[in-house]
GROMACS .gro file of N, CA and C in nm:
model
  225
    1UNK      N    1  19.253   2.516  19.166
    1UNK     CA    2  19.163   2.548  19.334
    1UNK      C    3  19.021   2.628  19.296
    2UNK      N    4  19.011   2.572  19.156
    2UNK     CA    5  18.879   2.488  19.096
    2UNK      C    6  18.861   2.407  19.018
    3UNK      N    7  18.885   2.384  19.052
    3UNK     CA    8  18.914   2.195  19.041
    3UNK      C    9  18.714   2.132  19.105
    4UNK      N   10  18.734   2.237  19.243
    4UNK     CA   11  18.560   2.158  19.235
    4UNK      C   12  18.491   2.184  19.183
    5UNK      N   13  18.459   2.381  19.120
    5UNK     CA   14  18.338   2.376  19.036
    5UNK      C   15  18.328   2.327  18.916
    6UNK      N   16  18.423   2.228  18.825
    6UNK     CA   17  18.480   2.266  18.651
    6UNK      C   18  18.334   2.154  18.649
    7UNK      N   19  18.266   2.035  18.790
    7UNK     CA   20  18.126   2.008  18.698
    7UNK      C   21  18.073   2.078  18.685
    8UNK      N   22  18.010   2.194  18.758
    8UNK     CA   23  17.994   2.265  18.784
    8UNK      C   24  17.923   2.412  18.650
    9UNK      N   25  18.057   2.449  18.685
    9UNK     CA   26  18.105   2.561  18.487
    9UNK      C   27  18.112   2.452  18.405
   10UNK      N   28  18.067   2.312  18.386
   10UNK     CA   29  18.016   2.194  18.206
   10UNK      C   30  17.870   2.233  18.227
   11UNK      N   31  17.810   2.174  18.302
   11UNK     CA   32  17.681   2.241  18.308
   11UNK      C   33  17.631   2.342  18.261
   12UNK      N   34  17.707   2.439  18.361
   12UNK     CA   35  17.666   2.592  18.305
   12UNK      C   36  17.627   2.672  18.157
   13UNK      N   37  17.861   2.597  18.108
   13UNK     CA   38  17.849   2.596  17.999
   13UNK      C   39  17.759   2.521  17.875
   14UNK      N   40  17.675   2.402  17.947
   14UNK     CA   41  17.571   2.312  17.769
   14UNK      C   42  17.461   2.456  17.838
   15UNK      N   43  17.448   2.426  17.950
   15UNK     CA   44  17.282   2.528  17.930
   15UNK      C   45  17.342   2.635  17.840
   16UNK      N   46  17.391   2.717  17.865
   16UNK     CA   47  17.476   2.842  17.798
   16UNK      C   48  17.451   2.791  17.629
   17UNK      N   49  17.515   2.745  17.603
   17UNK     CA   50  17.517   2.607  17.422
   17UNK      C   51  17.332   2.624  17.443
   18UNK      N   52  17.352   2.555  17.465
   18UNK     CA   53  17.139   2.532  17.437
   18UNK      C   54  17.131   2.614  17.467
   19UNK      N   55  17.133   2.741  17.574
   19UNK     CA   56  17.038   2.885  17.543
   19UNK      C   57  17.062   2.935  17.448
   20UNK      N   58  17.149   2.914  17.341
   20UNK     CA   59  17.181   2.953  17.185
   20UNK      C   60  17.100   2.966  17.168
   21UNK      N   61  17.103   2.834  17.113
   21UNK     CA   62  17.021   2.802  16.997
   21UNK      C   63  16.825   2.754  17.007
   22UNK      N   64  16.814   2.775  17.129
   22UNK     CA   65  16.657   2.796  17.165
   22UNK      C   66  16.600   2.903  17.186
   23UNK      N   67  16.704   3.073  17.178
   23UNK     CA   68  16.677   3.190  17.156
   23UNK      C   69  16.612   3.236  17.080
   24UNK      N   70  16.547   3.155  16.900
   24UNK     CA   71  16.467   3.232  16.876
   24UNK      C   72  16.332   3.189  16.888
   25UNK      N   73  16.311   3.082  16.969
   25UNK     CA   74  16.183   2.999  16.931
   25UNK      C   75  16.058   3.089  16.970
   26UNK      N   76  16.084   3.166  17.098
   26UNK     CA   77  15.955   3.248  17.129
   26UNK      C   78  15.977   3.264  17.073
   27UNK      N   79  16.040   3.396  16.958
   27UNK     CA   80  15.982   3.524  16.876
   27UNK      C   81  15.916   3.418  16.764
   28UNK      N   82  15.955   3.282  16.742
   28UNK     CA   83  15.892   3.241  16.626
   28UNK      C   84  15.752   3.185  16.658
   29UNK      N   85  15.758   3.215  16.812
   29UNK     CA   86  15.572   3.191  16.837
   29UNK      C   87  15.561   3.285  16.851
   30UNK      N   88  15.556   3.428  16.819
   30UNK     CA   89  15.506   3.505  16.876
   30UNK      C   90  15.485   3.601  16.710
   31UNK      N   91  15.549   3.511  16.592
   31UNK     CA   92  15.582   3.545  16.474
   31UNK      C   93  15.418   3.511  16.369
   32UNK      N   94  15.399   3.333  16.492
   32UNK     CA   95  15.272   3.236  16.404
   32UNK      C   96  15.217   3.315  16.480
   33UNK      N   97  15.184   3.406  16.542
   33UNK     CA   98  15.058   3.460  16.617
   33UNK      C   99  14.979   3.387  16.744
   34UNK      N  100  15.101   3.347  16.785
   34UNK     CA  101  15.016   3.240  16.890
   34UNK      C  102  15.087   3.335  17.072
   35UNK      N  103  15.119   3.397  17.070
   35UNK     CA  104  15.131   3.420  17.176
   35UNK      C  105  15.117   3.367  17.361
   36UNK      N  106  14.974   3.331  17.331
   36UNK     CA  107  14.936   3.280  17.407
   36UNK      C  108  14.997   3.105  17.450
   37UNK      N  109  15.069   3.059  17.353
   37UNK     CA  110  15.111   2.920  17.372
   37UNK      C  111  15.259   2.945  17.449
   38UNK      N  112  15.299   3.067  17.379
   38UNK     CA  113  15.421   3.162  17.532
   38UNK      C  114  15.371   3.135  17.624
   39UNK      N  115  15.259   3.223  17.629
   39UNK     CA  116  15.266   3.239  17.769
   39UNK      C  117  15.254   3.077  17.936
   40UNK      N  118  15.127   3.031  17.796
   40UNK     CA  119  15.112   2.896  17.931
   40UNK      C  120  15.283   2.835  17.883
   41UNK      N  121  15.388   2.779  17.817
   41UNK     CA  122  15.524   2.745  17.774
   41UNK      C  123  15.546   2.806  17.932
   42UNK      N  124  15.570   2.965  17.860
   42UNK     CA  125  15.680   3.021  18.053
   42UNK      C  126  15.606   3.009  18.146
   43UNK      N  127  15.468   2.965  18.172
   43UNK     CA  128  15.386   2.990  18.333
   43UNK      C  129  15.419   2.816  18.402
   44UNK      N  130  15.461   2.771  18.308
   44UNK     CA  131  15.479   2.551  18.330
   44UNK      C  132  15.629   2.521  18.386
   45UNK      N  133  15.667   2.568  18.258
   45UNK     CA  134  15.824   2.636  18.268
   45UNK      C  135  15.860   2.645  18.389
   46UNK      N  136  15.864   2.808  18.397
   46UNK     CA  137  15.885   2.845  18.518
   46UNK      C  138  15.891   2.717  18.688
   47UNK      N  139  15.761   2.733  18.735
   47UNK     CA  140  15.703   2.642  18.851
   47UNK      C  141  15.766   2.491  18.812
   48UNK      N  142  15.827   2.424  18.680
   48UNK     CA  143  15.958   2.316  18.664
   48UNK      C  144  16.043   2.322  18.726
   49UNK      N  145  16.089   2.464  18.675
   49UNK     CA  146  16.220   2.529  18.675
   49UNK      C  147  16.277   2.553  18.835
   50UNK      N  148  16.170   2.615  18.912
   50UNK     CA  149  16.202   2.672  19.016
   50UNK      C  150  16.211   2.511  19.113
   51UNK      N  151  16.090   2.439  19.046
   51UNK     CA  152  16.139   2.355  19.220
   51UNK      C  153  16.190   2.246  19.186
   52UNK      N  154  16.229   2.226  19.018
   52UNK     CA  155  16.392   2.142  18.980
   52UNK      C  156  16.464   2.176  19.111
   53UNK      N  157  16.497   2.338  19.133
   53UNK     CA  158  16.564   2.398  19.149
   53UNK      C  159  16.591   2.356  19.312
   54UNK      N  160  16.525   2.397  19.356
   54UNK     CA  161  16.448   2.348  19.521
   54UNK      C  162  16.548   2.208  19.559
   55UNK      N  163  16.456   2.110  19.439
   55UNK     CA  164  16.545   1.968  19.459
   55UNK      C  165  16.654   1.924  19.397
   56UNK      N  166  16.691   1.979  19.284
   56UNK     CA  167  16.815   1.903  19.279
   56UNK      C  168  16.929   2.022  19.339
   57UNK      N  169  16.876   2.141  19.432
   57UNK     CA  170  17.011   2.206  19.488
   57UNK      C  171  17.032   2.116  19.644
   58UNK      N  172  16.928   2.045  19.684
   58UNK     CA  173  16.875   2.005  19.804
   58UNK      C  174  16.921   1.861  19.788
   59UNK      N  175  16.960   1.801  19.693
   59UNK     CA  176  16.989   1.668  19.668
   59UNK      C  177  17.139   1.676  19.631
   60UNK      N  178  17.179   1.759  19.612
   60UNK     CA  179  17.266   1.741  19.487
   60UNK      C  180  17.420   1.871  19.477
   61UNK      N  181  17.378   1.983  19.557
   61UNK     CA  182  17.449   2.120  19.630
   61UNK      C  183  17.420   2.202  19.459
   62UNK      N  184  17.524   2.166  19.432
   62UNK     CA  185  17.605   2.336  19.286
   62UNK      C  186  17.582   2.240  19.208
   63UNK      N  187  17.610   2.128  19.180
   63UNK     CA  188  17.566   2.056  19.046
   63UNK      C  189  17.471   2.008  19.016
   64UNK      N  190  17.349   2.001  19.154
   64UNK     CA  191  17.206   2.017  19.130
   64UNK      C  192  17.187   2.164  19.056
   65UNK      N  193  17.175   2.254  19.073
   65UNK     CA  194  17.172   2.378  19.073
   65UNK      C  195  17.246   2.419  18.926
   66UNK      N  196  17.328   2.332  18.881
   66UNK     CA  197  17.429   2.327  18.746
   66UNK      C  198  17.229   2.252  18.635
   67UNK      N  199  17.244   2.106  18.714
   67UNK     CA  200  17.131   2.023  18.656
   67UNK      C  201  17.035   2.099  18.592
   68UNK      N  202  16.952   2.209  18.679
   68UNK     CA  203  16.892   2.268  18.746
   68UNK      C  204  16.895   2.338  18.576
   69UNK      N  205  16.982   2.426  18.536
   69UNK     CA  206  17.005   2.533  18.491
   69UNK      C  207  16.990   2.470  18.305
   70UNK      N  208  17.017   2.345  18.347
   70UNK     CA  209  17.062   2.253  18.190
   70UNK      C  210  16.896   2.224  18.193
   71UNK      N  211  16.845   2.250  18.280
   71UNK     CA  212  16.648   2.165  18.255
   71UNK      C  213  16.595   2.342  18.178
   72UNK      N  214  16.661   2.457  18.280
   72UNK     CA  215  16.575   2.516  18.276
   72UNK      C  216  16.612   2.654  18.085
   73UNK      N  217  16.781   2.497  18.015
   73UNK     CA  218  16.837   2.592  17.915
   73UNK      C  219  16.724   2.550  17.823
   74UNK      N  220  16.729   2.402  17.799
   74UNK     CA  221  16.621   2.353  17.726
   74UNK      C  222  16.438   2.408  17.754
   75UNK      N  223  16.454   2.449  17.841
   75UNK     CA  224  16.252   2.544  17.797
   75UNK      C  225  16.240   2.640  17.744
   0.00000   0.00000   0.00000
């Protein structure tokens, strides 16, 4: 019954794994006294993530949503 969602679940698991490793990076920027860099990165990556989500879901459906999650996790 869940075989159709296998690819999506793999992508979401991969995105979560990436998120675990990049989690401390924003705090490092704040600790280095560069919160403005963090703000700029967040603005750019949010715009990119929303654009990619719309494009990839339109092109690839649920797998596109999973790919968007992986790309968002890298940011």
